[in-house]
CSV table of C-alpha atoms in Angstrom, one decimal:
chain,number,residue,atom,x,y,z
E,1,MET,CA,-13.2,-3.8,7.6
E,2,ILE,CA,-14.8,-5.6,10.6
E,3,LEU,CA,-12.3,-4.0,13.0
E,4,LEU,CA,-13.1,-0.6,11.5
E,5,VAL,CA,-16.8,-1.2,12.1
E,6,ILE,CA,-16.1,-2.3,15.7
E,7,ALA,CA,-14.0,0.8,16.3
E,8,LEU,CA,-16.7,3.0,14.9
E,9,LEU,CA,-19.4,1.4,17.1
E,10,LEU,CA,-17.2,1.7,20.2
E,11,ALA,CA,-16.6,5.4,19.3
E,12,ILE,CA,-20.4,6.0,19.0
E,13,PHE,CA,-21.2,4.2,22.2
E,14,LEU,CA,-18.3,5.2,24.5
E,15,LEU,CA,-16.7,8.5,23.4
E,16,PRO,CA,-19.6,10.9,23.9
E,17,ASN,CA,-20.2,9.6,27.4
E,18,LEU,CA,-16.5,9.7,28.3
E,19,TRP,CA,-16.2,13.2,26.9
E,20,ALA,CA,-19.4,14.4,28.8
E,21,LYS,CA,-18.0,12.9,32.1
E,22,TRP,CA,-14.6,14.7,31.5
E,23,VAL,CA,-16.4,18.0,30.8
E,24,LEU,CA,-18.6,17.7,33.9
E,25,ASN,CA,-15.6,16.9,36.1
E,26,ARG,CA,-13.6,19.8,34.6
E,27,HIS,CA,-16.2,22.3,35.7
E,28,ALA,CA,-17.1,20.7,39.0
E,29,ARG,CA,-14.6,22.7,41.1
E,30,PRO,CA,-16.3,24.4,44.1
E,31,ARG,CA,-16.9,28.1,43.5
E,32,ASP,CA,-17.0,30.3,46.6
E,33,ASP,CA,-18.1,33.2,44.5
E,34,TYR,CA,-21.4,31.5,43.6
E,35,PRO,CA,-24.3,32.6,45.9
E,36,GLY,CA,-26.0,29.1,46.1
E,37,THR,CA,-25.9,25.5,45.2
E,38,GLY,CA,-27.5,23.8,42.2
E,39,GLY,CA,-30.5,22.8,44.3
E,40,GLU,CA,-31.0,26.3,45.6
E,41,LEU,CA,-30.8,27.8,42.1
E,42,ALA,CA,-33.4,25.3,40.9
E,43,GLU,CA,-35.7,26.3,43.7
E,44,HIS,CA,-35.1,30.0,43.1
E,45,LEU,CA,-35.8,29.7,39.3
E,46,LEU,CA,-39.0,27.8,39.8
E,47,LYS,CA,-40.3,30.4,42.3
E,48,ARG,CA,-39.1,33.3,40.2
E,49,LEU,CA,-40.8,31.9,37.1
E,50,GLY,CA,-44.1,31.2,38.9
E,51,ILE,CA,-44.0,27.4,38.2
E,52,ASP,CA,-46.1,26.2,41.1
E,53,GLY,CA,-46.4,22.6,42.2
E,54,VAL,CA,-42.9,21.6,41.1
E,55,GLU,CA,-40.4,20.6,43.8
E,56,VAL,CA,-36.7,20.0,43.8
E,57,GLU,CA,-35.5,16.7,45.2
E,58,LEU,CA,-32.3,14.8,45.9
E,59,THR,CA,-32.0,11.6,43.9
E,60,GLU,CA,-29.7,8.6,43.4
E,61,GLN,CA,-31.1,7.9,40.0
E,62,GLY,CA,-29.4,10.6,38.0
E,63,ASP,CA,-30.4,14.2,37.2
E,64,HIS,CA,-33.8,14.4,35.5
E,65,TYR,CA,-37.2,16.1,35.5
E,66,ASP,CA,-40.2,13.8,36.2
E,67,PRO,CA,-43.3,15.2,34.4
E,68,GLN,CA,-45.6,12.7,36.1
E,69,ALA,CA,-44.6,13.6,39.7
E,70,ARG,CA,-43.6,17.2,38.7
E,71,ARG,CA,-40.2,16.9,40.4
E,72,VAL,CA,-36.8,18.3,39.4
E,73,ARG,CA,-34.5,15.6,40.7
E,74,LEU,CA,-30.7,16.3,41.1
E,75,SER,CA,-27.9,14.0,42.1
E,76,ARG,CA,-26.1,14.8,45.3
E,77,GLU,CA,-23.1,16.5,43.7
E,78,HIS,CA,-25.4,18.8,41.7
E,79,TYR,CA,-28.1,19.3,44.4
E,80,ALA,CA,-25.6,20.3,47.1
E,81,GLY,CA,-22.7,21.4,44.8
E,82,ARG,CA,-21.7,25.0,44.3
E,83,SER,CA,-19.9,24.7,41.0
E,84,LEU,CA,-20.5,25.6,37.4
E,85,THR,CA,-21.5,22.1,36.5
E,86,ALA,CA,-24.0,21.9,39.4
E,87,VAL,CA,-25.8,25.2,38.5
E,88,THR,CA,-25.7,24.4,34.8
E,89,VAL,CA,-27.2,20.9,35.3
E,90,ALA,CA,-29.8,22.4,37.7
E,91,ALA,CA,-30.8,25.1,35.2
E,92,HIS,CA,-31.1,22.4,32.4
E,93,GLU,CA,-33.5,20.3,34.5
E,94,VAL,CA,-35.5,23.4,35.4
E,95,GLY,CA,-35.6,24.0,31.6
E,96,HIS,CA,-37.7,20.8,31.3
E,97,ALA,CA,-40.1,22.1,34.0
E,98,ILE,CA,-40.5,25.3,32.0
E,99,GLN,CA,-41.2,23.2,28.9
E,100,HIS,CA,-43.9,21.3,30.8
E,101,HIS,CA,-45.4,24.5,32.3
E,102,HIS,CA,-45.7,25.9,28.8
E,103,GLY,CA,-47.1,22.7,27.2
E,104,TYR,CA,-44.0,22.2,25.0
E,105,ALA,CA,-45.3,19.6,22.5
E,106,PRO,CA,-42.1,17.5,22.0
E,107,LEU,CA,-41.8,17.0,25.8
E,108,LEU,CA,-45.4,15.9,26.1
E,109,ALA,CA,-44.9,13.5,23.1
E,110,ARG,CA,-41.8,12.0,24.6
E,111,THR,CA,-43.6,11.5,27.9
E,112,ARG,CA,-46.3,9.5,26.2
E,113,LEU,CA,-43.9,7.6,24.0
E,114,VAL,CA,-41.6,6.5,26.9
E,115,ALA,CA,-44.5,4.6,28.6
E,116,VAL,CA,-45.4,2.9,25.3
E,117,ALA,CA,-41.7,2.2,24.4
E,118,GLN,CA,-41.0,0.5,27.7
E,119,GLN,CA,-43.7,-2.1,27.0
E,120,ALA,CA,-43.0,-2.3,23.3
E,121,GLU,CA,-39.3,-3.1,23.9
E,122,LYS,CA,-40.2,-5.9,26.3
E,123,LEU,CA,-42.8,-7.2,23.7
E,124,GLY,CA,-40.2,-6.9,20.9
E,125,ALA,CA,-37.6,-9.0,22.8
E,126,LEU,CA,-40.2,-11.7,23.6
E,127,LEU,CA,-41.4,-11.8,20.0
E,128,MET,CA,-37.9,-12.1,18.6
E,129,MET,CA,-37.1,-15.0,20.9
E,130,ALA,CA,-40.4,-16.7,20.2
E,131,ALA,CA,-40.4,-16.2,16.4
E,132,PRO,CA,-38.3,-19.3,15.4
E,133,PHE,CA,-40.4,-21.5,17.7
E,134,LEU,CA,-43.6,-20.2,16.3
E,135,PHE,CA,-42.4,-20.7,12.8
E,136,VAL,CA,-41.5,-24.4,13.6
E,137,LEU,CA,-44.8,-25.0,15.3
E,138,THR,CA,-47.1,-23.4,12.8
E,139,ARG,CA,-45.2,-23.8,9.5
E,140,MET,CA,-46.7,-20.5,8.5
E,141,PRO,CA,-44.2,-18.2,6.8
E,142,GLY,CA,-46.7,-15.4,6.7
E,143,GLY,CA,-47.2,-15.7,10.5
E,144,MET,CA,-43.5,-15.6,11.0
E,145,LEU,CA,-43.2,-12.4,9.0
E,146,ILE,CA,-45.9,-10.7,11.0
E,147,VAL,CA,-44.1,-11.6,14.3
E,148,LEU,CA,-40.8,-10.3,13.0
E,149,LEU,CA,-42.4,-7.1,11.7
E,150,ALA,CA,-44.1,-6.6,15.1
E,151,ALA,CA,-40.8,-7.0,16.8
E,152,VAL,CA,-39.0,-4.5,14.5
E,153,ILE,CA,-41.8,-2.0,15.1
E,154,SER,CA,-41.5,-2.4,18.8
E,155,PHE,CA,-37.7,-1.7,18.6
E,156,GLY,CA,-38.5,1.2,16.3
E,157,THR,CA,-40.6,2.7,19.1
E,158,ALA,CA,-37.5,3.0,21.2
E,159,ALA,CA,-35.6,4.6,18.4
E,160,MET,CA,-38.5,7.1,18.0
E,161,VAL,CA,-38.3,8.0,21.7
E,162,HIS,CA,-34.6,8.8,21.3
E,163,LEU,CA,-35.2,10.9,18.2
E,164,VAL,CA,-38.0,12.9,19.9
E,165,THR,CA,-35.7,13.3,23.0
E,166,LEU,CA,-33.1,15.3,20.9
E,167,PRO,CA,-35.1,18.5,20.3
E,168,VAL,CA,-36.4,18.3,23.9
E,169,GLU,CA,-32.9,18.2,25.4
E,170,PHE,CA,-31.5,20.9,23.0
E,171,ASP,CA,-34.4,23.2,23.7
E,172,ALA,CA,-34.1,22.7,27.5
E,173,SER,CA,-30.3,23.5,27.3
E,174,PHE,CA,-29.9,26.3,24.8
E,175,GLN,CA,-33.4,27.9,24.7
E,176,ARG,CA,-34.3,27.7,28.3
E,177,ALA,CA,-31.3,27.1,30.6
E,178,LEU,CA,-28.6,29.2,28.9
E,179,PRO,CA,-30.5,32.5,28.8
E,180,LEU,CA,-31.3,32.0,32.5
E,181,LEU,CA,-27.7,31.3,33.4
E,182,LYS,CA,-26.6,34.6,31.9
E,183,GLU,CA,-28.4,36.3,34.8
E,184,TYR,CA,-26.7,34.2,37.5
E,185,ILE,CA,-23.2,33.4,36.6
E,186,PRO,CA,-20.3,35.7,35.5
E,187,PRO,CA,-19.9,36.3,31.7
E,188,TYR,CA,-16.5,34.5,31.7
E,189,ASP,CA,-18.3,31.3,32.9
E,190,MET,CA,-20.8,31.3,30.0
E,191,PRO,CA,-18.4,29.4,27.6
E,192,GLY,CA,-18.0,26.7,30.3
E,193,ALA,CA,-21.7,26.5,30.8
E,194,ARG,CA,-22.3,26.1,27.1
E,195,HIS,CA,-19.5,23.4,27.1
E,196,VAL,CA,-21.3,21.5,29.8
E,197,LEU,CA,-24.7,21.7,28.0
E,198,THR,CA,-23.1,20.6,24.7
E,199,ALA,CA,-21.4,17.6,26.2
E,200,CYS,CA,-24.6,16.4,27.8
E,201,ALA,CA,-26.5,16.9,24.5
E,202,PHE,CA,-24.0,14.7,22.7
E,203,THR,CA,-24.8,11.8,25.0
E,204,TYR,CA,-28.3,11.9,23.8
E,205,VAL,CA,-27.1,12.0,20.2
E,206,ALA,CA,-25.1,8.9,20.9
E,207,ALA,CA,-28.1,7.2,22.5
E,208,SER,CA,-30.2,8.0,19.4
E,209,LEU,CA,-27.5,6.6,17.0
E,210,ALA,CA,-27.2,3.4,19.1
E,211,SER,CA,-31.0,2.9,19.1
E,212,LEU,CA,-31.1,3.4,15.3
E,213,LEU,CA,-28.2,0.9,14.9
E,214,ASN,CA,-30.1,-1.6,17.0
E,215,LEU,CA,-33.1,-1.2,14.8
E,216,GLY,CA,-31.0,-1.6,11.7
E,217,ARG,CA,-29.5,-4.8,13.1
E,218,TRP,CA,-32.9,-6.3,13.4
E,219,LEU,CA,-33.9,-5.1,9.9
E,220,VAL,CA,-30.8,-7.0,8.5
E,221,ILE,CA,-31.9,-10.1,10.4
E,222,LEU,CA,-35.4,-9.7,8.9
E,223,ARG,CA,-34.0,-9.6,5.4
E,224,ARG,CA,-32.3,-12.9,5.9
């Protein structure tokens, strides 16, 4: 039973990311028939859609859209790459810029929650480590319960961020990026683009499940 649970957890944590990496590599072959790179497509889309003030940058921190700085940031292989993976990832990140431009509520909620969750996770970890010592020092079971509940709530904030992230990522991929890509890549490449977007989406699903499992683990500790 224990081995089965361990195998299930490993599958949840590892397989989606491994599959996404395989899919991205599969469609990363350079395409001479594409008119531009991922970075060039991102810049073109932003200009075409009238999204002013957003710039496209090269990053070493992984592909993402920064709503605070208003930057579409692409890794080197996607910024300078001329492949189906590169243009699909670029279109996805532009999808987030489109969401921001239109005031898409889940994106705005996630942006606010991320800042809160970063502090809450740190506080939760400190509270969990300090709780046994506080209990010994104060001999107050009620105080101990408050500390533990506060820690669980802080970990729950992280789980909430991941859950809010799911509709944001799916919308950026399938409601924003995919319709745009239909105008820029050949029809026979559309299944591959959808494959890339689906693989990336599953990594967020895995992160959400992992976050919920982490929260559940602390709830079990609390019940003891």
